[in-house]
Coordinates of C-alpha atoms in Angstrom, one line a residue:
Chain A
M145 CA -37.0 -44.9 -5.4
N146 CA -36.0 -41.8 -3.4
A147 CA -34.7 -38.9 -5.0
R148 CA -30.8 -38.7 -5.6
T149 CA -29.1 -36.2 -3.3
I150 CA -26.4 -34.0 -4.2
L151 CA -24.2 -31.9 -2.0
Y152 CA -22.6 -28.5 -3.4
V153 CA -19.9 -27.0 -1.7
E154 CA -19.4 -23.3 -2.8
D155 CA -18.9 -20.0 -1.2
N156 CA -20.4 -17.8 -3.9
E157 CA -24.1 -17.5 -3.6
L158 CA -24.4 -16.7 -7.2
N159 CA -22.8 -19.9 -8.4
R160 CA -24.9 -22.0 -6.0
K161 CA -28.1 -20.1 -7.3
I162 CA -27.1 -21.3 -10.9
V163 CA -26.8 -24.9 -9.8
R164 CA -29.9 -24.7 -7.8
D165 CA -32.1 -23.0 -10.5
M166 CA -30.4 -25.8 -12.9
L167 CA -31.7 -28.6 -11.0
R168 CA -35.0 -26.9 -10.6
R169 CA -36.5 -29.1 -13.3
T170 CA -34.7 -32.4 -12.4
S171 CA -35.7 -34.8 -9.5
Y172 CA -32.2 -34.0 -7.8
R173 CA -32.3 -32.8 -4.1
L174 CA -29.8 -30.3 -3.6
L175 CA -27.8 -29.8 -0.2
E176 CA -25.5 -26.6 0.0
A177 CA -22.6 -25.8 2.2
T178 CA -20.6 -22.7 2.1
D179 CA -17.1 -23.7 3.3
G180 CA -15.2 -26.9 3.4
E181 CA -15.8 -27.6 7.0
T182 CA -19.5 -27.4 6.9
G183 CA -19.4 -29.4 3.7
I184 CA -17.4 -32.3 5.3
A185 CA -19.8 -32.3 8.1
I186 CA -23.1 -32.1 5.8
A187 CA -21.5 -35.0 3.5
R188 CA -20.8 -37.5 6.6
A189 CA -24.0 -36.8 8.1
E190 CA -26.2 -36.8 5.0
C191 CA -24.1 -39.6 2.8
P192 CA -25.3 -37.6 -0.5
D193 CA -25.2 -39.4 -3.7
L194 CA -22.9 -37.1 -5.4
I195 CA -20.7 -34.2 -4.3
L196 CA -19.9 -30.9 -6.2
M197 CA -16.6 -29.4 -4.7
D198 CA -15.2 -26.1 -5.3
I199 CA -11.7 -25.9 -4.9
Q200 CA -11.1 -22.4 -3.6
L201 CA -13.1 -22.4 -0.3
P202 CA -12.8 -20.6 3.1
K203 CA -11.7 -22.6 6.2
V204 CA -11.0 -25.6 4.6
S205 CA -9.9 -25.7 0.9
G206 CA -11.8 -28.0 -1.3
L207 CA -8.8 -30.1 -2.0
E208 CA -8.3 -30.8 1.7
A209 CA -11.7 -31.4 2.0
M210 CA -11.8 -34.0 -0.6
R211 CA -8.9 -35.9 1.1
V212 CA -10.9 -35.7 4.4
L213 CA -14.0 -37.2 2.6
R214 CA -12.0 -40.0 0.7
Q215 CA -10.8 -41.1 4.4
A216 CA -14.1 -41.3 5.8
S217 CA -15.8 -44.7 5.6
E218 CA -19.2 -42.9 4.6
T219 CA -18.0 -41.0 1.6
A220 CA -14.9 -42.7 0.7
H221 CA -16.6 -44.0 -2.9
T222 CA -19.0 -40.9 -3.3
P223 CA -18.6 -39.3 -6.6
I224 CA -17.0 -36.1 -6.2
I225 CA -17.0 -33.4 -9.3
A226 CA -14.2 -30.9 -8.3
I227 CA -14.8 -27.6 -9.9
T228 CA -11.5 -25.9 -10.6
S229 CA -10.6 -22.1 -11.2
F230 CA -8.5 -22.6 -13.9
A231 CA -8.0 -26.0 -15.8
L232 CA -4.8 -25.0 -17.2
S233 CA -2.7 -24.2 -13.9
G234 CA -2.4 -27.9 -13.0
D235 CA -5.6 -27.7 -10.7
D236 CA -7.1 -30.6 -12.6
Q237 CA -4.2 -32.9 -11.6
K238 CA -4.1 -31.9 -8.1
A239 CA -7.9 -32.3 -7.9
K240 CA -7.7 -35.9 -9.2
D241 CA -4.8 -36.6 -6.9
A242 CA -6.9 -35.6 -4.1
G243 CA -9.6 -37.9 -5.0
A244 CA -11.8 -36.2 -7.4
S245 CA -14.0 -38.6 -9.9
A246 CA -14.1 -36.0 -12.4
Y247 CA -13.4 -32.1 -12.7
L248 CA -14.7 -29.1 -14.4
A249 CA -13.0 -25.9 -15.0
K250 CA -15.0 -22.6 -14.1
P251 CA -16.7 -20.7 -15.7
Y252 CA -18.5 -24.0 -16.5
S253 CA -21.6 -24.5 -18.6
P254 CA -24.5 -25.8 -16.5
R255 CA -25.6 -27.8 -19.4
E256 CA -22.0 -29.6 -19.4
L257 CA -22.4 -30.0 -15.4
L258 CA -25.8 -31.6 -15.8
D259 CA -24.7 -33.9 -18.5
M260 CA -21.8 -34.9 -16.1
I261 CA -23.8 -35.2 -13.0
R262 CA -26.4 -37.3 -15.1
E263 CA -23.4 -39.6 -16.2
L264 CA -22.1 -40.4 -12.8
V265 CA -25.6 -40.5 -10.9
P266 CA -28.4 -41.2 -13.2
E267 CA -31.8 -39.5 -12.1
A268 CA -34.1 -41.7 -10.3
Chain B
M30 CA 47.4 -2.7 13.6
P31 CA 46.4 -5.0 10.7
A32 CA 49.5 -6.4 8.8
T33 CA 48.9 -5.6 5.2
V34 CA 49.8 -7.9 2.5
H35 CA 52.2 -5.5 1.2
A36 CA 53.9 -5.3 4.8
K37 CA 53.8 -9.3 5.1
L38 CA 55.6 -9.6 1.7
L39 CA 58.3 -7.0 2.6
A40 CA 59.0 -8.7 6.0
A41 CA 59.5 -12.0 4.3
F42 CA 61.7 -10.3 1.7
L43 CA 63.7 -8.5 4.2
I44 CA 64.2 -11.7 6.5
I45 CA 65.7 -13.6 3.2
V46 CA 67.9 -10.8 2.5
L47 CA 69.1 -10.6 6.4
L48 CA 69.8 -14.4 5.7
L49 CA 71.6 -13.7 2.5
I50 CA 74.0 -11.1 4.3
T51 CA 74.5 -13.6 7.4
V52 CA 75.8 -16.3 5.1
G53 CA 78.0 -13.6 3.4
A54 CA 79.2 -12.4 6.6
V55 CA 80.2 -16.0 7.9
G56 CA 81.8 -16.7 4.6
L57 CA 83.9 -13.7 4.8
Q58 CA 84.9 -14.5 8.2
V59 CA 86.0 -17.6 7.3
L60 CA 88.1 -16.2 4.5
S61 CA 89.7 -13.9 6.6
G62 CA 90.7 -16.7 9.1
V63 CA 92.5 -18.7 6.1
N64 CA 94.0 -15.5 5.0
R65 CA 95.5 -14.9 8.4
R66 CA 97.1 -18.5 8.4
A67 CA 98.3 -18.0 5.0
D68 CA 100.3 -15.1 6.4
D69 CA 101.4 -16.9 9.5
L70 CA 102.7 -19.7 7.3
V71 CA 104.5 -17.1 5.4
K72 CA 105.9 -15.6 8.3
L73 CA 107.1 -19.1 9.3
Q74 CA 108.9 -19.7 6.4
R75 CA 110.7 -16.4 6.3
K76 CA 111.8 -17.2 9.8
I77 CA 113.2 -20.6 8.9
A78 CA 114.8 -19.1 5.8
A79 CA 116.6 -16.6 8.0
Y80 CA 117.8 -19.1 10.4
R81 CA 119.2 -21.1 7.5
Q82 CA 120.8 -17.9 6.3
L83 CA 122.5 -17.5 9.7
Q84 CA 123.7 -21.1 9.5
H85 CA 125.2 -20.3 6.1
D86 CA 126.8 -17.2 7.2
T87 CA 128.6 -19.0 10.1
T88 CA 129.7 -21.8 7.8
S89 CA 131.2 -19.6 5.2
Q90 CA 132.6 -17.5 7.8
L91 CA 134.4 -20.3 9.4
Y92 CA 135.3 -21.5 5.7
S93 CA 136.6 -17.9 4.6
V94 CA 138.6 -17.6 7.9
S95 CA 140.2 -21.2 7.0
S96 CA 140.9 -20.2 3.5
A97 CA 142.6 -16.9 4.7
L98 CA 144.7 -19.0 7.2
V99 CA 146.1 -21.0 4.1
V100 CA 146.6 -18.1 1.8
P101 CA 146.8 -14.9 3.8
E102 CA 146.4 -12.4 0.8
E103 CA 144.6 -9.1 1.6
H104 CA 141.9 -9.7 -0.8
T105 CA 140.9 -12.8 0.9
L106 CA 141.2 -11.3 4.2
D107 CA 139.0 -8.3 3.0
A108 CA 136.2 -10.8 1.8
T109 CA 136.3 -12.3 5.2
L110 CA 135.4 -8.9 6.7
R111 CA 132.8 -8.2 4.2
Q112 CA 131.1 -11.2 4.9
L113 CA 131.2 -10.2 8.8
N114 CA 129.2 -7.3 7.7
Q115 CA 126.8 -9.4 5.9
S116 CA 126.3 -11.4 8.6
G117 CA 125.8 -8.6 11.0
Y118 CA 122.8 -7.5 8.4
D119 CA 121.4 -10.9 8.5
L120 CA 121.5 -11.0 12.0
D121 CA 119.5 -7.5 12.4
R122 CA 116.9 -9.0 10.1
L123 CA 116.6 -12.0 12.5
Q124 CA 115.1 -9.5 15.0
F125 CA 112.2 -8.5 12.9
V126 CA 111.3 -12.1 11.7
A127 CA 111.4 -13.7 14.9
K128 CA 110.0 -11.5 17.4
D129 CA 108.6 -14.3 19.9
E130 CA 112.3 -16.0 20.3
V131 CA 114.0 -13.4 22.1
D132 CA 116.0 -15.3 24.5
L133 CA 117.4 -17.6 22.2
L134 CA 118.1 -14.7 19.7
G135 CA 119.8 -13.0 22.4
Q136 CA 122.0 -16.1 22.9
V137 CA 122.8 -16.1 19.2
R138 CA 123.5 -12.5 19.2
D139 CA 126.0 -12.7 22.2
D140 CA 127.7 -15.7 20.6
Y141 CA 127.8 -14.2 17.3
E142 CA 129.2 -10.9 18.6
K143 CA 131.9 -13.2 20.2
F144 CA 132.4 -15.2 16.9
I145 CA 132.8 -11.7 14.9
A146 CA 135.3 -10.7 17.6
V147 CA 137.4 -13.9 17.4
V148 CA 137.3 -13.7 13.9
T149 CA 138.3 -10.0 13.5
H150 CA 141.3 -11.0 15.8
V151 CA 142.0 -13.9 13.8
V152 CA 142.3 -11.6 10.7
E153 CA 144.3 -9.0 12.4
L154 CA 146.7 -11.8 13.6
I155 CA 146.9 -13.1 10.0
R156 CA 147.9 -9.5 8.9
G157 CA 150.3 -8.9 11.4
G158 CA 151.8 -12.2 9.9
K159 CA 151.2 -14.4 12.9
V160 CA 149.5 -17.0 11.0
K161 CA 150.4 -19.7 13.7
E162 CA 148.7 -17.6 16.5
G163 CA 145.6 -17.0 14.3
R164 CA 145.2 -20.8 13.5
E165 CA 145.3 -21.5 17.3
L166 CA 142.8 -18.9 17.9
Q167 CA 140.5 -20.3 15.2
L168 CA 140.6 -23.9 16.2
T169 CA 140.2 -22.9 20.2
Q170 CA 137.6 -20.6 19.9
A171 CA 135.9 -19.7 16.6
G172 CA 135.2 -23.4 15.9
P173 CA 133.3 -24.3 19.0
L174 CA 131.6 -21.0 19.0
A175 CA 130.5 -21.7 15.2
D176 CA 129.6 -25.1 16.7
R177 CA 127.3 -23.5 19.2
L178 CA 125.7 -21.3 16.9
E179 CA 124.7 -24.0 14.6
R180 CA 123.2 -25.7 17.6
I181 CA 121.1 -22.8 18.5
T182 CA 120.1 -22.1 15.3
N183 CA 119.2 -25.7 14.5
Q184 CA 117.1 -25.5 17.6
L185 CA 115.2 -22.3 16.3
V186 CA 114.6 -24.2 12.9
N187 CA 113.1 -26.8 14.6
R188 CA 110.9 -24.9 16.7
A189 CA 109.8 -23.0 13.7
E190 CA 109.2 -26.3 11.6
A191 CA 107.2 -27.7 14.4
D192 CA 105.3 -24.3 14.7
M193 CA 104.4 -24.6 10.9
V194 CA 103.2 -28.4 11.1
A195 CA 101.0 -27.1 14.0
S196 CA 99.7 -24.2 11.9
I197 CA 99.0 -26.3 9.0
E198 CA 97.1 -28.8 11.2
A199 CA 95.3 -26.0 12.8
G200 CA 94.4 -24.5 9.6
E201 CA 93.0 -27.7 8.4
D202 CA 90.9 -27.8 11.6
A203 CA 89.5 -24.4 11.1
Y204 CA 88.7 -25.1 7.5
R205 CA 86.7 -28.2 8.6
T206 CA 85.0 -26.3 11.3
S207 CA 84.3 -23.4 9.0
R208 CA 83.0 -25.7 6.3
W209 CA 80.5 -27.1 8.7
V210 CA 79.6 -23.4 9.8
V211 CA 79.0 -22.1 6.3
I212 CA 76.9 -25.4 5.2
G213 CA 74.8 -25.1 8.4
F214 CA 74.2 -21.5 7.9
A215 CA 73.3 -21.8 4.1
V216 CA 70.8 -25.0 5.0
A217 CA 69.4 -23.1 7.6
S218 CA 68.7 -20.3 5.5
I219 CA 67.3 -22.3 2.8
G220 CA 64.9 -24.0 5.2
L221 CA 63.9 -20.8 6.9
A222 CA 63.3 -19.1 3.5
L223 CA 61.3 -22.0 2.2
T224 CA 59.0 -22.1 5.4
L225 CA 58.5 -18.4 5.3
G226 CA 57.7 -18.6 1.4
Y227 CA 55.2 -21.3 2.3
V228 CA 53.5 -19.8 5.2
I229 CA 53.3 -16.5 3.3
S230 CA 52.1 -17.7 0.1
W231 CA 49.5 -20.2 2.0
S232 CA 48.3 -17.1 4.0
L233 CA 47.3 -15.6 0.8
I234 CA 46.3 -18.3 -1.4
D235 CA 43.9 -20.1 1.2
P236 CA 41.6 -17.1 1.5
V237 CA 41.6 -16.5 -2.1
Q238 CA 40.4 -20.2 -2.7
R239 CA 37.7 -19.9 0.0
M240 CA 36.3 -16.8 -1.3
D241 CA 36.7 -18.3 -5.0
A242 CA 34.6 -21.4 -3.6
R243 CA 32.3 -18.8 -1.7
L244 CA 31.6 -16.7 -5.0
R245 CA 30.8 -19.9 -7.0
E246 CA 28.2 -20.7 -4.3
I247 CA 26.9 -17.2 -4.6
A248 CA 26.7 -17.2 -8.4
A249 CA 24.7 -20.5 -7.9
G250 CA 22.2 -18.7 -5.9
D251 CA 23.4 -19.6 -2.4
F252 CA 23.2 -16.6 0.1
S253 CA 23.1 -18.8 3.1
R254 CA 26.9 -18.8 4.6
H255 CA 29.8 -16.3 5.1
V256 CA 33.2 -17.2 4.1
A257 CA 35.5 -17.4 7.1
V258 CA 38.8 -15.7 6.5
P259 CA 40.7 -14.6 9.8
N260 CA 43.4 -12.4 7.9
R261 CA 43.5 -8.9 9.1
D262 CA 44.9 -7.7 6.0
E263 CA 43.4 -6.8 2.6
L264 CA 42.3 -10.3 2.1
G265 CA 40.3 -9.9 5.2
A266 CA 38.8 -6.9 4.3
L267 CA 38.2 -8.5 0.8
A268 CA 36.1 -11.4 2.7
A269 CA 34.2 -8.9 4.8
N270 CA 33.0 -7.1 1.9
L271 CA 32.3 -10.6 0.1
N272 CA 30.3 -11.3 3.1
R273 CA 28.4 -8.1 3.1
M274 CA 27.7 -8.3 -0.8
N275 CA 26.4 -11.8 0.3
D276 CA 24.1 -10.3 2.5
E277 CA 22.9 -7.6 0.4
L278 CA 22.4 -9.9 -2.4
G279 CA 20.7 -12.4 -0.6
R280 CA 18.2 -9.6 0.8
V281 CA 17.5 -8.4 -2.7
Y282 CA 17.0 -11.9 -4.0
R283 CA 14.5 -12.8 -1.3
E284 CA 12.6 -9.5 -1.7
L285 CA 12.5 -10.1 -5.5
A286 CA 11.3 -13.7 -4.9
A287 CA 8.8 -12.3 -2.5
A288 CA 7.7 -9.6 -5.0
S289 CA 7.4 -12.4 -7.8
R290 CA 5.5 -14.6 -5.4
H291 CA 3.1 -11.5 -4.6
K292 CA 2.8 -10.8 -8.5
S293 CA 1.8 -14.5 -8.9
E294 CA -0.4 -14.6 -6.3
F295 CA -2.2 -11.4 -7.5
L296 CA -2.5 -13.1 -10.8
A297 CA -4.1 -16.1 -9.4
N298 CA -6.5 -13.8 -7.5
V299 CA -7.2 -11.7 -10.4
S300 CA -7.8 -14.8 -12.5
H301 CA -10.2 -16.3 -9.6
E302 CA -11.9 -12.9 -9.4
L303 CA -12.7 -12.4 -12.9
R304 CA -13.7 -16.0 -13.5
T305 CA -16.4 -15.9 -10.6
P306 CA -18.7 -13.2 -12.4
M307 CA -18.0 -14.6 -15.7
N308 CA -19.3 -18.0 -14.2
A309 CA -22.6 -16.3 -13.3
I310 CA -22.7 -14.3 -16.3
L311 CA -22.4 -17.3 -18.7
G312 CA -24.0 -19.8 -16.3
F313 CA -27.2 -17.8 -16.0
N314 CA -27.3 -16.6 -19.7
E315 CA -27.2 -20.3 -20.5
L316 CA -29.8 -21.0 -18.0
I317 CA -32.2 -18.6 -19.8
L318 CA -31.4 -19.9 -23.3
D319 CA -32.3 -23.4 -21.8
G320 CA -35.5 -22.1 -21.0
I321 CA -35.2 -22.7 -17.1
Y322 CA -36.9 -19.5 -16.2
G323 CA -39.5 -19.9 -18.9
D324 CA -40.0 -20.0 -22.6
V325 CA -37.6 -17.6 -24.5
P326 CA -39.0 -16.0 -27.7
P327 CA -36.8 -16.7 -30.7
D328 CA -36.1 -13.1 -31.3
V329 CA -34.7 -12.7 -27.7
K330 CA -32.5 -16.0 -28.3
V331 CA -30.5 -14.3 -30.9
P332 CA -29.2 -11.6 -28.5
L333 CA -28.7 -13.9 -25.6
T334 CA -26.7 -16.3 -28.0
D335 CA -24.7 -13.0 -28.7
I336 CA -24.1 -12.8 -25.1
Q337 CA -22.9 -16.2 -24.7
N338 CA -20.4 -15.9 -27.5
S339 CA -19.2 -12.5 -26.3
G340 CA -18.7 -13.7 -22.9
K341 CA -16.6 -16.7 -23.7
H342 CA -14.7 -14.7 -26.2
L343 CA -14.0 -11.9 -23.2
L344 CA -13.1 -15.1 -21.0
R345 CA -10.4 -16.3 -23.7
L346 CA -9.0 -12.8 -23.8
I347 CA -8.8 -12.5 -19.7
N348 CA -7.2 -16.1 -20.1
N349 CA -4.6 -14.9 -22.7
V350 CA -3.4 -11.8 -21.0
L351 CA -3.1 -13.8 -17.8
D352 CA -1.0 -16.3 -19.7
L353 CA 1.4 -13.6 -20.9
S354 CA 1.8 -12.0 -17.5
K355 CA 2.9 -15.4 -16.2
I356 CA 5.2 -15.9 -19.2
E357 CA 6.6 -12.7 -18.7
A358 CA 7.2 -13.2 -15.1
G359 CA 8.7 -16.5 -16.0
R360 CA 6.0 -18.0 -13.7
M361 CA 4.4 -20.4 -16.2
E362 CA 5.1 -24.0 -15.7
L363 CA 4.2 -27.0 -17.3
T364 CA 2.4 -30.1 -15.7
P365 CA 3.3 -33.0 -17.7
A366 CA 0.9 -35.9 -17.6
E367 CA 0.2 -38.9 -19.7
Y368 CA -2.6 -38.0 -22.3
L369 CA -4.2 -39.2 -25.6
V370 CA -3.7 -37.3 -28.6
Q371 CA -7.1 -38.1 -29.8
D372 CA -8.7 -36.8 -26.7
T373 CA -6.9 -33.6 -27.0
V374 CA -7.9 -33.2 -30.6
E375 CA -11.4 -34.3 -29.7
R376 CA -12.0 -31.7 -26.7
V377 CA -11.0 -28.7 -29.4
R378 CA -13.2 -30.2 -32.0
A379 CA -16.0 -30.2 -29.5
S380 CA -15.4 -26.8 -28.0
L381 CA -15.4 -25.3 -31.5
G382 CA -17.5 -27.2 -33.4
S383 CA -20.8 -25.1 -33.0
L384 CA -18.9 -22.3 -34.1
A385 CA -17.6 -24.1 -37.3
A386 CA -21.1 -25.4 -38.0
Q387 CA -22.4 -21.7 -37.2
K388 CA -20.2 -20.5 -40.3
G389 CA -20.8 -23.6 -42.5
I390 CA -16.9 -24.4 -42.4
D391 CA -16.3 -28.1 -42.8
F392 CA -14.2 -28.7 -39.4
V393 CA -12.4 -32.2 -39.6
T394 CA -9.9 -33.9 -37.6
A395 CA -7.2 -36.5 -38.7
V396 CA -5.5 -38.5 -36.0
P397 CA -4.0 -41.9 -36.2
P398 CA -5.7 -44.2 -33.9
D399 CA -2.6 -46.2 -33.1
L400 CA -0.8 -43.2 -31.4
P401 CA 0.8 -44.4 -28.2
T402 CA 0.2 -42.5 -24.9
A403 CA 2.0 -39.1 -24.9
L404 CA 3.5 -37.3 -22.1
A405 CA 3.2 -33.6 -22.0
D406 CA 1.0 -30.6 -20.5
A407 CA -2.2 -31.7 -22.3
G408 CA -4.0 -28.6 -21.0
R409 CA -1.4 -26.4 -22.7
I410 CA -1.0 -28.2 -25.8
T411 CA -5.3 -28.0 -26.3
Q412 CA -4.8 -24.4 -25.6
C413 CA -2.3 -24.3 -28.4
L414 CA -4.7 -26.3 -30.6
M415 CA -7.8 -24.0 -29.6
N416 CA -5.8 -20.8 -30.4
L417 CA -4.7 -22.0 -33.8
A418 CA -8.1 -23.7 -34.8
G419 CA -10.0 -20.7 -33.2
N420 CA -7.8 -18.2 -35.5
A421 CA -8.3 -20.7 -38.6
L422 CA -11.8 -20.5 -38.0
K423 CA -12.0 -17.0 -37.5
F424 CA -10.0 -16.1 -40.6
T425 CA -12.0 -18.5 -42.9
R426 CA -15.2 -17.5 -44.4
E427 CA -15.8 -20.8 -46.3
G428 CA -14.0 -24.0 -47.1
R429 CA -12.4 -26.1 -44.2
V430 CA -10.4 -26.3 -41.2
E431 CA -8.4 -29.4 -40.4
I432 CA -6.8 -30.5 -37.2
A433 CA -4.0 -33.3 -38.3
V434 CA -1.4 -35.1 -36.2
E435 CA 1.3 -37.2 -37.2
L436 CA 4.0 -39.1 -35.3
R437 CA 7.5 -39.1 -37.0
G438 CA 10.2 -40.7 -34.6
D439 CA 10.0 -39.1 -31.3
L440 CA 8.0 -36.1 -32.4
L441 CA 4.5 -35.4 -32.7
Y442 CA 3.6 -33.0 -35.4
Y443 CA 0.1 -30.9 -35.0
R444 CA -0.9 -29.3 -38.3
V445 CA -3.8 -26.9 -38.4
T446 CA -4.6 -26.1 -41.9
D447 CA -7.5 -23.5 -43.2
T448 CA -8.6 -22.1 -46.5
G449 CA -8.8 -18.9 -45.2
I450 CA -7.7 -15.3 -46.1
G451 CA -3.8 -16.4 -45.6
I452 CA -0.8 -14.4 -44.5
A453 CA 1.4 -12.1 -46.6
D454 CA 5.0 -13.2 -47.1
D455 CA 6.3 -10.2 -45.3
Q456 CA 4.1 -11.0 -42.2
L457 CA 5.2 -14.4 -42.0
E458 CA 8.3 -13.7 -39.8
T459 CA 6.5 -11.3 -37.3
I460 CA 3.2 -13.2 -36.9
F461 CA 4.4 -14.9 -33.7
G462 CA 5.4 -11.5 -31.9
Q463 CA 3.2 -10.2 -29.2
F464 CA -0.2 -8.2 -30.1
H465 CA 0.7 -8.8 -33.7
Q466 CA -1.8 -9.2 -36.1
G467 CA -1.6 -9.1 -40.0
D468 CA -2.5 -5.6 -40.2
A469 CA -4.6 -3.1 -38.4
T470 CA -7.8 -3.8 -40.7
I471 CA -7.7 -7.5 -39.6
T472 CA -7.9 -6.2 -36.1
R473 CA -11.0 -4.3 -36.8
E474 CA -12.8 -7.0 -39.1
F475 CA -11.7 -10.0 -36.8
G476 CA -11.3 -8.8 -33.6
G477 CA -8.8 -10.3 -30.9
T478 CA -5.9 -9.4 -29.0
G479 CA -3.0 -10.7 -31.0
L480 CA -1.8 -12.7 -27.9
G481 CA -2.8 -16.1 -29.0
L482 CA -0.1 -16.9 -31.5
S483 CA 2.7 -15.5 -29.1
I484 CA 1.3 -17.5 -26.4
T485 CA 1.1 -20.6 -28.6
K486 CA 4.9 -20.3 -29.6
K487 CA 5.9 -19.9 -25.8
I488 CA 4.2 -22.8 -24.8
V489 CA 5.6 -25.1 -27.6
E490 CA 9.1 -23.7 -26.9
M491 CA 8.9 -24.5 -23.4
H492 CA 8.0 -28.1 -24.4
G493 CA 11.3 -28.0 -26.5
G494 CA 9.3 -27.8 -29.8
R495 CA 9.3 -25.7 -32.8
I496 CA 6.3 -23.6 -34.5
W497 CA 6.3 -22.5 -38.0
V498 CA 3.9 -21.4 -40.7
E499 CA 3.1 -21.8 -44.5
S500 CA 0.8 -19.6 -46.0
E501 CA -0.5 -18.1 -49.4
L502 CA -2.4 -14.9 -49.3
G503 CA -6.2 -15.6 -50.2
K504 CA -5.4 -19.4 -50.4
G505 CA -4.9 -20.1 -46.8
S506 CA -2.6 -21.1 -44.1
S507 CA -1.1 -24.2 -42.5
F508 CA 0.4 -23.6 -38.7
C509 CA 2.6 -26.6 -37.8
F510 CA 4.1 -27.1 -34.5
T511 CA 6.3 -30.3 -32.8
I512 CA 5.8 -31.6 -29.4
P513 CA 7.9 -34.5 -28.1
L514 CA 6.0 -37.5 -27.5
R515 CA 7.4 -38.0 -24.2
L516 CA 8.6 -34.8 -22.4
E517 CA 11.7 -35.6 -20.7
A518 CA 11.9 -32.6 -18.2
P519 CA 9.9 -29.2 -18.0
K520 CA 11.6 -26.4 -19.5
G521 CA 11.3 -22.8 -18.1
V522 CA 10.5 -19.9 -20.6

């Protein structure tokens, strides 16, 4: 069985490095995008098994990108974890409305994120 | 030249005064007409009386001459002559009361003078003893003259009486006409005064009503319209000022809204900017602790864990400060959604469970399993429970901390009980104030900003709930707050 693919759309290099390092000892394959537009393009081209979507992104916001992905046939049912900047400001509800399968507030614990990923897409 | 309200009112009153004067003048005119006619009637009556007097004189003259002829005595004759004098006086008087009948009067005078001459002659004849001749003269001349005089005076009386009837009829006609003139003037004046009053008062009331309606709209925060008052008086000036005030208020309002929006955006940005490095710090630290970058010696794990806990603490402080800024700016909004009370309490237990375990505190929850689905801002309620349970764990060295929930009617009772240091009676009132902690030594020993309870109270109140505390120093505290099971409508702070 092929390795599961995860797409992480996030503009901050350090945040991407955390996830990159976190997945180092797992079998998941990581794709990275730094803005919403690129994120949508890669998601539709590569059809990843899971998408991690930051909400605050340059060009196209994470919420908008999720709406687009939900409309596209290739990614309509792909699990998406939205990473909100502040769980208490209503972002979680907005993320759900835009089509997120789950959400995590920043700053998140890598341990929690990995648990969430494993629950949605078990390692191959 | 703009007409002032003062000038308008003055003009209206002047016009009404002029109308009153006109009605009065017309009435006086009519009265003087009536008076003149009454004078005419009196004159006619006097004329008739004078004519009758003359007739009477003539008849008595004839009678007294006839008596003298029968009883020719000196005193009878004297009486007859005296009567002639009286008649002359009456005749003179006629000249004044009947100025307009000169022709007939001339005739009367001529005839009467002749009559006097004849009578005088008859008296002389009687005195001379010629009674027979006197009687002759009396019959042939005095009698016919007297008849003629009576005829003429009758004519005069008839004419005067006809004049009187005509005058009375003319008076009645004039009275009817005058009555209509007076009524017409009075009705026209009342109509004019009422119209004037209506127009003037409406020209004052309508702008006032319009401005009142506009002020209500402005008070309700609508600065989009101007009030249209075409008056060129004080009210027009007032409306112009009202419009200027509207524009100025609208401008200030928009500026304030923009400033508030900027502040809100600034807070959101600060929040995001602070969270990004915190994410990296806490994230990498956790990865190190988890041995992603290689095995971690046990004595390094302790400071790494300290970094982790301090980072989380710093994050909570940042969140509290930002929350309070939002509350102060009136920008905190509730996001009500359906939630399960069990999930909320479980999230708090999971987050604080490790801390409780570290301190060896018994951390328990008691939530009835059959609670219905609730509607409120679950994130904010979680925050309240985190604050209260976090405090409870912080101020408890040993024993237990319990989160219990109860449903009574439409209200959920959340209760966080600890066996901690407790709160002194005199602190119970002020403990929910900002930056407040029991006392300064608590701050040194336990840390914290003293914002958690203040924020919790605000959140509970935004939900329409209530928060209170029961505590005994040294025994522990019990914080309780109520939240409606189903939040009807979000409330601003």
